[in-house]
Amino acid sequence: MSTLRVTNLKNAENILVPLTPTRPSFKAKPSSSTTIAATNVIIFTDVTSATHGCHNIGGHYSTSTGIFTAPLAGVYVFSCCMYNNGSADAEIDLYLNSQSCGVMRMYSDGTAYDSMNFTQNILCAVNDQVKFSVVDGTAYYNTNVSSISGYLLG
């Protein structure tokens, strides 16, 4: 029996191909609990809390702008977990560049906080930018369960 060991692999264009595909991924959560009003991008700054599984593999999610920039072309999966604040309706959109490509809406029952959860897969080109934004009403987030995330599916 023979063993083949490969240290470099090149494609038909003679370009070096990594043996393990790059898998950009992030999960961010808020560093405090509060509300966020319409026309605001959701910016979560905590990408290091191990107890919540937070991470920013590749560093493509910006904790200062709330924008994920796709380093590779492919299908990405994005998720958001928030609340509406119990006294107002809320709508959160997922944006690919400047175009809304997904919507989650929660109508208030006037009595309690309601969970808003959203997952969407979208095709991104290199350097496409993705963000979540509150576009109507008021959303609420807390440090225990609220998060946004994204990863390259393939």
Short mmCIF file of C-alpha atoms in Angstrom, two decimals, residues 36 42 44 80-84 92 104 114-117 134 139-141 145-148:
data_model
loop_
_atom_site.label_atom_id
_atom_site.label_comp_id
_atom_site.label_asym_id
_atom_site.label_seq_id
_atom_site.Cartn_x
_atom_site.Cartn_y
_atom_site.Cartn_z
CA ILE A 36 -32.75 49.69 18.69
CA ILE A 42 -27.62 46.08 14.10
CA PHE A 44 -23.06 43.56 17.92
CA CYS A 80 -30.53 36.86 13.48
CA CYS A 81 -32.18 36.38 16.88
CA MET A 82 -33.85 39.43 18.47
CA TYR A 83 -37.09 40.47 20.21
CA ASN A 84 -39.74 43.01 19.55
CA ILE A 92 -35.62 43.72 10.56
CA MET A 104 -38.54 39.36 9.47
CA ASP A 114 -41.72 38.14 21.49
CA SER A 115 -38.83 36.31 19.88
CA MET A 116 -37.83 37.20 16.32
CA ASN A 117 -35.68 34.57 14.57
CA VAL A 134 -34.11 47.61 11.85
CA ALA A 139 -36.36 45.83 18.30
CA TYR A 140 -34.91 44.68 21.61
CA TYR A 141 -31.79 42.66 22.25
CA VAL A 145 -29.93 35.10 23.70
CA SER A 146 -29.63 37.77 21.02
CA SER A 147 -27.10 37.22 18.24
CA ILE A 148 -26.35 37.58 14.55
#
